[in-house]
Coordinates of C-alpha atoms and ligand atoms in Angstrom, one line a residue:
M108 CA 30.0 -18.3 6.5
D109 CA 30.7 -14.6 6.0
E110 CA 29.9 -12.1 8.5
R111 CA 26.5 -11.3 6.9
D112 CA 25.4 -15.0 6.9
T113 CA 26.5 -15.3 10.5
A114 CA 24.4 -12.3 11.5
L115 CA 21.4 -13.4 9.6
D116 CA 21.6 -16.9 11.0
R117 CA 21.8 -15.6 14.6
A118 CA 18.8 -13.3 13.9
H119 CA 16.9 -16.2 12.6
R120 CA 17.7 -18.3 15.6
H121 CA 16.8 -15.5 18.0
A122 CA 13.6 -14.8 16.2
T123 CA 12.3 -18.4 16.3
T124 CA 13.3 -18.8 20.0
W125 CA 11.3 -15.7 20.7
L126 CA 8.3 -16.8 18.7
H127 CA 8.3 -20.4 20.3
A128 CA 8.5 -18.8 23.8
L129 CA 5.3 -16.8 23.3
A130 CA 3.2 -19.8 24.3
S131 CA 4.7 -19.9 27.7
R132 CA 6.3 -16.6 28.6
P133 CA 4.3 -14.0 30.6
V134 CA 2.8 -11.5 28.2
P135 CA 3.9 -8.3 30.0
P136 CA 7.7 -7.4 29.9
Q137 CA 9.8 -8.7 32.6
A138 CA 12.4 -5.8 32.7
T139 CA 12.3 -2.1 32.9
V140 CA 13.8 0.4 30.5
D141 CA 16.7 0.9 33.0
D142 CA 17.3 -2.9 33.1
V143 CA 17.6 -3.0 29.4
V144 CA 19.9 0.0 29.3
D145 CA 22.1 -1.7 31.9
S146 CA 22.2 -5.0 29.8
L147 CA 23.0 -3.1 26.7
G148 CA 25.6 -0.8 28.1
T149 CA 25.7 2.8 27.3
D150 CA 29.3 3.3 26.0
L151 CA 29.5 3.7 22.2
P152 CA 32.4 1.4 21.5
D153 CA 35.6 3.0 19.9
G154 CA 35.8 0.4 17.2
P155 CA 33.8 -2.3 15.3
T156 CA 32.2 -5.4 16.7
P157 CA 31.3 -8.4 14.5
A158 CA 27.7 -8.1 13.2
G159 CA 26.8 -11.6 14.7
D160 CA 28.0 -10.6 18.2
V161 CA 25.9 -7.3 17.9
V162 CA 22.9 -9.3 17.0
D163 CA 23.4 -11.7 20.1
L164 CA 23.9 -8.7 22.4
L165 CA 20.7 -7.0 21.1
A166 CA 18.6 -10.1 21.4
T167 CA 19.9 -11.1 24.9
A168 CA 19.7 -7.6 26.3
C169 CA 16.2 -6.9 24.8
G170 CA 14.6 -10.3 25.4
P171 CA 13.3 -9.6 28.9
G172 CA 12.1 -6.2 28.1
L173 CA 9.9 -7.4 25.1
T174 CA 6.1 -7.4 25.5
A175 CA 4.6 -10.5 24.0
M176 CA 2.5 -8.6 21.5
P177 CA 2.5 -11.3 18.9
S178 CA 1.1 -13.8 21.5
G179 CA -2.5 -15.0 21.3
R180 CA -3.1 -13.5 24.8
F181 CA -2.3 -9.8 24.0
Y182 CA -5.5 -7.7 23.8
G183 CA -4.2 -4.2 24.5
M184 CA -4.8 -1.1 22.4
V185 CA -5.5 -2.5 18.9
I186 CA -2.4 -4.6 18.2
G187 CA -2.5 -7.0 15.3
G188 CA -0.3 -10.1 15.4
S189 CA 2.1 -11.0 12.5
H190 CA 0.9 -13.8 10.1
P191 CA 3.6 -16.1 9.3
A192 CA 3.5 -15.2 5.5
A193 CA 3.5 -11.5 6.3
L194 CA 6.4 -11.8 8.8
A195 CA 8.5 -13.9 6.4
A196 CA 7.8 -11.6 3.5
D197 CA 8.8 -8.7 5.8
W198 CA 12.2 -10.4 6.3
L199 CA 12.6 -10.6 2.5
T200 CA 11.6 -6.9 2.2
S201 CA 14.5 -6.0 4.4
A202 CA 16.9 -8.2 2.5
W203 CA 15.8 -7.0 -0.9
D204 CA 16.1 -3.4 0.3
Q205 CA 14.0 -1.9 -2.5
N206 CA 13.4 1.9 -2.4
S207 CA 9.9 1.5 -3.8
A208 CA 9.1 5.1 -4.9
L209 CA 9.4 4.7 -8.6
R210 CA 7.5 2.3 -11.0
S211 CA 10.2 1.6 -13.3
V212 CA 13.1 1.3 -10.9
T213 CA 11.6 -1.4 -8.8
P214 CA 9.2 -3.3 -11.0
A215 CA 8.8 -6.2 -8.7
H216 CA 7.5 -4.0 -6.0
T217 CA 5.4 -2.0 -8.3
A218 CA 3.8 -5.2 -9.7
V219 CA 3.1 -6.5 -6.2
E220 CA 1.7 -3.0 -5.1
D221 CA -0.6 -2.9 -8.1
V222 CA -1.9 -6.6 -7.6
T223 CA -2.4 -6.0 -3.9
S224 CA -4.1 -2.7 -4.4
A225 CA -6.7 -4.3 -6.7
W226 CA -7.2 -7.3 -4.3
L227 CA -7.7 -4.8 -1.3
L228 CA -10.3 -2.7 -3.2
D229 CA -12.2 -5.9 -4.3
L230 CA -12.1 -7.4 -0.7
L231 CA -13.2 -4.1 0.9
G232 CA -16.0 -3.5 -1.7
L233 CA -14.4 -0.2 -2.6
P234 CA -14.3 1.5 -6.1
A235 CA -12.0 -0.5 -8.3
T236 CA -10.6 2.7 -9.8
G237 CA -9.4 3.9 -6.3
A238 CA -5.8 4.7 -5.5
V239 CA -4.2 2.9 -2.6
G240 CA -1.1 4.5 -0.9
F241 CA 0.9 2.3 1.3
V242 CA 1.9 4.4 4.3
T243 CA 3.3 3.8 7.9
G244 CA -0.1 3.5 9.6
A245 CA -3.6 4.8 10.1
T246 CA -2.5 8.1 11.4
T247 CA -0.5 8.8 8.3
A248 CA -3.3 7.2 6.2
N249 CA -5.8 9.7 7.7
F250 CA -3.3 12.5 7.0
T251 CA -2.7 11.4 3.4
A252 CA -6.4 11.0 2.5
L253 CA -7.4 14.1 4.3
A254 CA -4.7 16.0 2.2
A255 CA -6.5 14.8 -0.8
A256 CA -9.8 16.0 0.7
R257 CA -8.3 19.4 1.4
T258 CA -7.0 19.8 -2.1
Q259 CA -10.3 18.8 -3.6
V260 CA -12.7 20.9 -1.4
L261 CA -10.6 24.0 -1.8
R262 CA -10.2 23.4 -5.6
R263 CA -14.0 23.3 -5.9
A264 CA -14.1 26.6 -4.1
G265 CA -11.7 28.0 -6.6
W266 CA -8.5 27.8 -4.4
D267 CA -5.3 26.0 -5.3
V268 CA -3.8 25.0 -2.0
R269 CA -0.7 23.5 -3.4
R270 CA 0.2 26.7 -5.1
D271 CA -1.1 29.3 -2.8
G272 CA -1.1 27.6 0.6
L273 CA -3.7 28.2 3.3
T274 CA -3.2 31.8 4.0
G275 CA -6.1 33.7 2.7
A276 CA -7.9 30.5 1.6
P277 CA -11.6 29.9 2.3
R278 CA -12.2 28.2 5.7
V279 CA -12.5 24.5 5.5
R280 CA -15.1 23.0 7.8
V281 CA -14.2 19.7 9.2
L282 CA -16.9 17.8 11.0
V283 CA -16.1 14.7 13.1
G284 CA -17.9 12.5 15.5
A285 CA -17.4 13.0 19.3
E286 CA -15.6 9.6 19.5
R287 CA -13.4 9.8 16.5
H288 CA -9.9 8.6 17.1
E289 CA -7.4 11.4 18.2
S290 CA -5.3 10.7 15.3
V291 CA -7.9 12.4 13.0
D292 CA -7.2 15.6 15.0
L293 CA -3.5 15.1 14.6
A294 CA -3.8 14.7 10.8
L295 CA -6.0 17.8 10.7
S296 CA -3.4 19.7 12.6
Y297 CA -0.5 18.6 10.3
L298 CA -2.8 19.9 7.4
G299 CA -3.2 23.3 9.0
L300 CA -7.1 22.8 9.3
G301 CA -7.2 23.4 13.0
A302 CA -9.6 21.7 15.4
P303 CA -12.7 20.1 14.0
E304 CA -16.2 20.7 14.8
V305 CA -17.4 18.0 17.0
V306 CA -20.8 16.3 16.3
A307 CA -22.6 14.3 19.1
A308 CA -22.3 10.6 19.3
D309 CA -24.8 8.0 20.6
D310 CA -24.4 5.7 23.6
Q311 CA -22.5 3.2 21.4
G312 CA -20.0 6.0 20.2
R313 CA -21.6 6.3 16.7
I314 CA -21.9 9.7 15.2
S315 CA -25.5 10.9 15.3
S316 CA -26.7 11.4 11.8
A317 CA -29.5 13.7 13.0
A318 CA -26.8 15.9 14.7
L319 CA -24.6 15.8 11.6
T320 CA -27.6 16.9 9.5
E321 CA -28.2 19.7 11.8
A322 CA -24.7 20.8 11.9
L323 CA -24.3 20.8 8.1
E324 CA -27.6 22.7 7.7
A325 CA -26.5 25.3 10.1
G326 CA -23.2 25.7 8.1
P327 CA -22.1 28.9 6.2
G328 CA -23.6 29.2 2.8
A329 CA -24.3 25.5 2.5
T330 CA -27.9 25.7 1.1
R331 CA -28.2 28.8 -1.0
A332 CA -29.0 27.8 -4.5
G333 CA -26.2 28.6 -7.0
D334 CA -23.5 29.0 -4.4
A335 CA -20.5 26.7 -4.5
P336 CA -20.7 24.6 -1.5
A337 CA -18.6 25.7 1.5
P338 CA -15.5 23.6 1.5
T339 CA -16.5 20.9 4.0
V340 CA -15.0 17.5 5.0
V341 CA -16.9 15.0 7.2
V342 CA -14.9 12.3 9.0
L343 CA -16.8 9.0 9.8
Q344 CA -15.4 6.1 11.7
A345 CA -15.6 2.3 11.1
G346 CA -14.7 0.7 14.4
N347 CA -14.7 2.6 17.7
V348 CA -11.7 1.7 19.8
H349 CA -13.9 1.2 22.8
S350 CA -17.1 -0.3 21.6
G351 CA -16.0 -1.4 18.1
A352 CA -19.2 0.4 16.8
F353 CA -19.6 1.7 13.3
D354 CA -21.0 5.0 12.2
P355 CA -24.4 4.9 10.3
F356 CA -22.6 5.3 6.9
A357 CA -25.6 5.2 4.7
E358 CA -27.4 8.2 6.1
A359 CA -24.3 10.1 7.1
V360 CA -22.6 9.8 3.6
D361 CA -25.9 10.9 1.9
V362 CA -26.4 13.9 4.1
A363 CA -22.6 14.9 3.8
H364 CA -22.8 14.6 0.0
R365 CA -26.0 16.6 -0.2
H366 CA -24.0 19.4 1.4
G367 CA -21.1 19.0 -1.1
A368 CA -18.8 17.5 1.6
W369 CA -15.9 15.1 1.0
V370 CA -16.4 12.1 3.3
H371 CA -13.5 10.4 4.8
V372 CA -13.7 7.1 6.8
D373 CA -11.2 6.2 9.5
G374 CA -11.4 2.3 9.6
A375 CA -8.0 1.6 11.1
F376 CA -9.1 -1.7 12.3
G377 CA -12.8 -1.7 11.3
L378 CA -12.5 -1.4 7.5
F379 CA -11.8 -5.1 7.2
A380 CA -15.4 -5.8 8.4
A381 CA -16.1 -5.3 4.7
A382 CA -14.1 -8.4 3.9
S383 CA -16.4 -10.7 5.9
P384 CA -19.9 -11.6 4.6
A385 CA -21.0 -11.9 8.3
H386 CA -19.9 -8.4 9.3
R387 CA -20.2 -6.5 5.9
H388 CA -23.5 -5.1 7.1
L389 CA -21.6 -2.9 9.5
V390 CA -20.1 -0.8 6.8
A391 CA -23.1 -0.7 4.5
G392 CA -23.1 2.5 2.5
Y393 CA -19.4 3.3 3.3
E394 CA -18.3 2.5 -0.2
R395 CA -19.9 5.8 -1.3
A396 CA -17.4 7.9 0.8
D397 CA -14.5 9.6 -1.0
S398 CA -11.6 8.2 1.0
W399 CA -10.8 5.6 3.7
A400 CA -7.8 4.9 6.0
T401 CA -7.0 1.6 7.4
D402 CA -4.1 -0.3 8.9
A403 CA -2.5 -3.5 7.5
H404 CA -0.7 -3.9 10.9
K405 CA -4.0 -4.2 12.8
T406 CA -6.8 -6.6 11.5
L407 CA -4.7 -7.9 8.6
N408 CA -1.8 -8.9 10.9
V409 CA 1.2 -7.6 8.8
P410 CA 4.1 -6.6 11.0
Y411 CA 4.6 -2.8 11.8
D412 CA 4.5 -0.5 10.1
C413 CA 1.9 -0.5 7.4
G414 CA -1.2 1.6 6.8
L415 CA -3.4 2.2 3.7
A416 CA -4.7 5.5 2.4
I417 CA -7.4 4.8 -0.1
V418 CA -9.0 7.5 -2.4
A419 CA -11.8 6.9 -4.7
D420 CA -10.6 9.5 -7.3
P421 CA -6.8 9.2 -7.8
A422 CA -6.5 12.8 -9.2
P423 CA -6.8 14.8 -5.9
L424 CA -4.5 12.4 -4.2
R425 CA -1.9 12.8 -6.9
A426 CA -2.5 16.5 -6.7
A427 CA -1.7 16.5 -3.0
M428 CA 1.1 14.0 -2.9
G429 CA 2.7 13.8 -6.3
M430 CA 6.1 15.3 -6.9
H431 CA 8.6 15.7 -9.6
G432 CA 12.4 15.6 -9.5
D433 CA 14.6 15.9 -12.5
Y434 CA 16.8 13.1 -11.3
L435 CA 13.8 10.7 -10.8
I436 CA 13.0 8.3 -13.5
Q437 CA 9.2 8.9 -13.4
S438 CA 6.6 7.0 -15.3
D439 CA 3.5 8.3 -17.2
A440 CA 1.5 5.6 -15.5
G441 CA 2.0 7.3 -12.2
D442 CA 4.4 6.3 -9.6
P443 CA 3.9 4.8 -6.1
L444 CA 5.4 8.0 -4.7
D445 CA 2.3 10.0 -6.0
K446 CA 0.1 8.3 -3.5
V447 CA 2.1 8.8 -0.2
P448 CA 3.9 11.6 1.7
E449 CA 7.2 9.9 1.6
L450 CA 9.7 9.7 -1.2
S451 CA 12.1 6.9 -0.1
R452 CA 10.2 4.1 1.6
R453 CA 10.5 0.3 2.1
G454 CA 8.6 -2.2 -0.1
R455 CA 5.5 -2.1 2.2
A456 CA 3.3 -4.0 -0.3
F457 CA 5.3 -7.3 -0.1
P458 CA 3.9 -8.4 3.3
V459 CA 0.4 -7.3 2.5
W460 CA 0.4 -9.4 -0.7
A461 CA 1.8 -12.3 1.3
V462 CA -0.9 -12.3 3.9
L463 CA -3.7 -11.9 1.3
R464 CA -2.2 -14.6 -0.9
A465 CA -1.9 -17.0 2.0
L466 CA -5.4 -16.4 3.4
G467 CA -7.3 -15.9 0.3
R468 CA -10.8 -14.4 0.3
S469 CA -12.3 -16.9 2.8
G470 CA -9.2 -16.8 5.0
V471 CA -9.5 -13.1 5.4
A472 CA -13.2 -13.4 6.4
D473 CA -12.3 -16.2 8.7
L474 CA -9.8 -14.1 10.4
V475 CA -12.1 -11.2 10.9
D476 CA -14.9 -13.5 12.1
G477 CA -12.5 -15.3 14.5
F478 CA -11.7 -12.0 16.2
A479 CA -15.4 -11.1 16.6
R480 CA -16.2 -14.6 17.9
H481 CA -13.5 -14.5 20.5
A482 CA -14.6 -10.9 21.5
T483 CA -18.1 -12.3 22.0
A484 CA -16.7 -15.1 24.1
F485 CA -14.9 -12.5 26.2
A486 CA -18.0 -10.5 26.7
D487 CA -20.1 -13.6 27.6
G488 CA -17.3 -14.5 30.1
V489 CA -17.1 -11.1 31.6
A490 CA -20.9 -11.1 32.1
T491 CA -20.6 -14.0 34.4
I492 CA -18.1 -12.2 36.8
D493 CA -19.8 -10.8 39.9
G494 CA -20.3 -7.1 39.5
A495 CA -18.8 -6.9 36.0
R496 CA -20.7 -5.2 33.1
V497 CA -20.0 -5.0 29.4
L498 CA -20.8 -1.4 28.6
H499 CA -21.9 -1.7 24.9
D500 CA -23.3 -4.0 22.2
V501 CA -20.5 -6.3 21.1
V502 CA -20.7 -6.0 17.3
F503 CA -17.0 -6.5 16.4
T504 CA -13.7 -7.1 18.0
Q505 CA -13.7 -4.8 21.0
V506 CA -15.0 -5.2 24.6
C507 CA -15.2 -2.7 27.3
A508 CA -16.1 -3.6 30.8
S509 CA -16.6 -2.1 34.1
F510 CA -16.3 -4.0 37.4
G511 CA -18.5 -1.8 39.5
D512 CA -16.7 1.4 40.5
D513 CA -13.6 3.0 39.0
A514 CA -11.4 1.9 41.9
R515 CA -12.4 -1.8 41.4
T516 CA -12.0 -1.6 37.7
R517 CA -8.5 -0.1 38.1
E518 CA -7.6 -2.8 40.6
V519 CA -8.7 -5.6 38.2
V520 CA -6.7 -4.1 35.4
R521 CA -3.7 -3.9 37.7
R522 CA -4.1 -7.5 38.9
V523 CA -4.6 -8.9 35.5
L524 CA -1.4 -7.4 34.2
A525 CA 0.4 -8.6 37.3
D526 CA -0.9 -12.1 36.7
G527 CA 0.9 -12.1 33.3
T528 CA -1.3 -14.6 31.5
A529 CA -2.8 -11.9 29.3
W530 CA -2.4 -8.2 28.6
M531 CA -5.6 -6.1 28.6
S532 CA -5.5 -2.3 28.9
G533 CA -7.3 0.2 31.0
S534 CA -9.1 3.2 29.6
R535 CA -11.8 5.7 30.4
W536 CA -15.0 5.6 28.4
H537 CA -18.2 7.7 28.9
D538 CA -16.8 9.0 32.2
E539 CA -16.1 5.5 33.7
A540 CA -12.8 3.5 34.2
V541 CA -12.9 0.5 31.9
L542 CA -11.0 -2.6 31.1
R543 CA -10.6 -2.9 27.3
I544 CA -10.2 -6.2 25.4
S545 CA -9.3 -5.9 21.8
V546 CA -8.9 -9.1 19.8
S547 CA -6.7 -8.6 16.8
S548 CA -4.4 -11.6 16.4
W549 CA -4.5 -14.7 14.1
A550 CA -2.7 -16.4 17.0
T551 CA -5.5 -16.2 19.4
T552 CA -7.1 -19.7 20.1
D553 CA -10.2 -20.7 22.1
D554 CA -7.8 -21.9 24.8
D555 CA -6.2 -18.5 24.9
V556 CA -9.5 -16.9 25.5
R557 CA -10.4 -19.5 28.2
A558 CA -7.0 -19.0 29.9
S559 CA -7.3 -15.2 29.7
L560 CA -10.9 -15.3 31.1
D561 CA -9.7 -17.5 34.0
A562 CA -7.0 -14.9 34.6
L563 CA -9.6 -12.1 34.6
R564 CA -11.8 -14.1 37.0
R565 CA -8.9 -14.4 39.4
A566 CA -8.1 -10.7 39.0
A567 CA -11.7 -9.8 39.7
D568 CA -11.7 -11.8 42.9
V569 CA -11.4 -8.6 45.0
Ligands
PLP121 C1 -5.1 2.6 15.8 C2 -6.0 3.7 15.2 C3 -5.6 4.8 14.5 C4 -4.2 5.1 14.4 O1 -3.5 4.1 13.8 P1 -1.9 4.0 13.8 O2 -1.6 2.8 12.9 O3 -1.6 3.8 15.3 O4 -1.3 5.2 13.2 C5 -6.5 5.6 14.0 N1 -7.9 5.4 14.1 C6 -8.3 4.3 14.8 C7 -9.8 4.0 14.9 C8 -7.5 3.4 15.4 O5 -7.9 2.4 16.0

């Protein structure tokens, strides 16, 4: 074996050891940052170390400091597992090491990206002519799609933002629901659009379409006949991180379009509701929006980092993200680099193709339905705990509960993490401390849910 084979062989063994240990190891990490630094050592060696030994040191030192995120009992934030086909394809992606920016230079990746994009648009019920950019995550997907939005609404107002920048440009109004994800604000900040106008949300966290209508009608110059519409973007949400709720797309998209707005949907984990016949009703009408952002590394269970920026009309996306370099070998058909902010990037479509090819249409629906079924089982279980309350309708994969007062809820979160059977995060929602449960992994079984509920009952015995 040469050095490379040895290193890969050891990495493979460490990986399978880790994956097999997920069934029995505690979900929270068993070491602190300082512990891991101590095990790694801090001196940069003066000379070389064989690659296989480096892999051994990395795996041994990091093992105790890893959180069992791919376990079936991790329910923190919104963390997707890694489907076996996607994980294996991700290994190949690294071995192949394709810089996937250009159509003609890496035809294998471009072919896979084209096929995967068509599959995604079909599964999600989105316009078949849409463009799909493979980016790092939903934050960047929001940024990418909103860059297309900015370009287009300003172009309609007679302003070329690519050429002339934002200085002196007409003001772009951006309206968001009170419970949008913070990454939307970050994306708007990257784009120089400032803080958005916030529209009230209802008790489930859904934007109020009445409040949205009122805000749009109150807007500058929006309704005078003959005027170009004021440049306006409305950001809606498919999947609230606390309640899992979906914005009322049908009404909200209609009213936004009546006012000439571009409608963007942040569906980092919720967009895939569209791939399930049982949950598709949650996104009814969302297909008439102009752009969508989602993650492949959440509901679709692709390893980090993979998000998808989808724009119905490819032209404004290309206008915002396309570039030309004399040394690049660019294609008339358009290149993958035209749809994303990066130039060089890994072959992100390979693992997405693999998970879709492995699951098929019914498998993706089953994956989504399984998360929702487990979330409902959690909600039913929590409701039987003395003093515990689920704070919203459970429509998808998220459950938020209170255990009476803030102090007790925080104590339950602390105790369930100390128990180690499962990982659930604390948060604040509607001015209350809450325990959040997010079901997002193919690996979660009925037994995992039972064991995790038992752990939660023990933790709540205070
Ligand atoms: C997770 C999430 C994001 C951010 O996604 P990243 O992949 O972490 O960048 C945005 N919006 C919503 C609704 C999310 O759940």
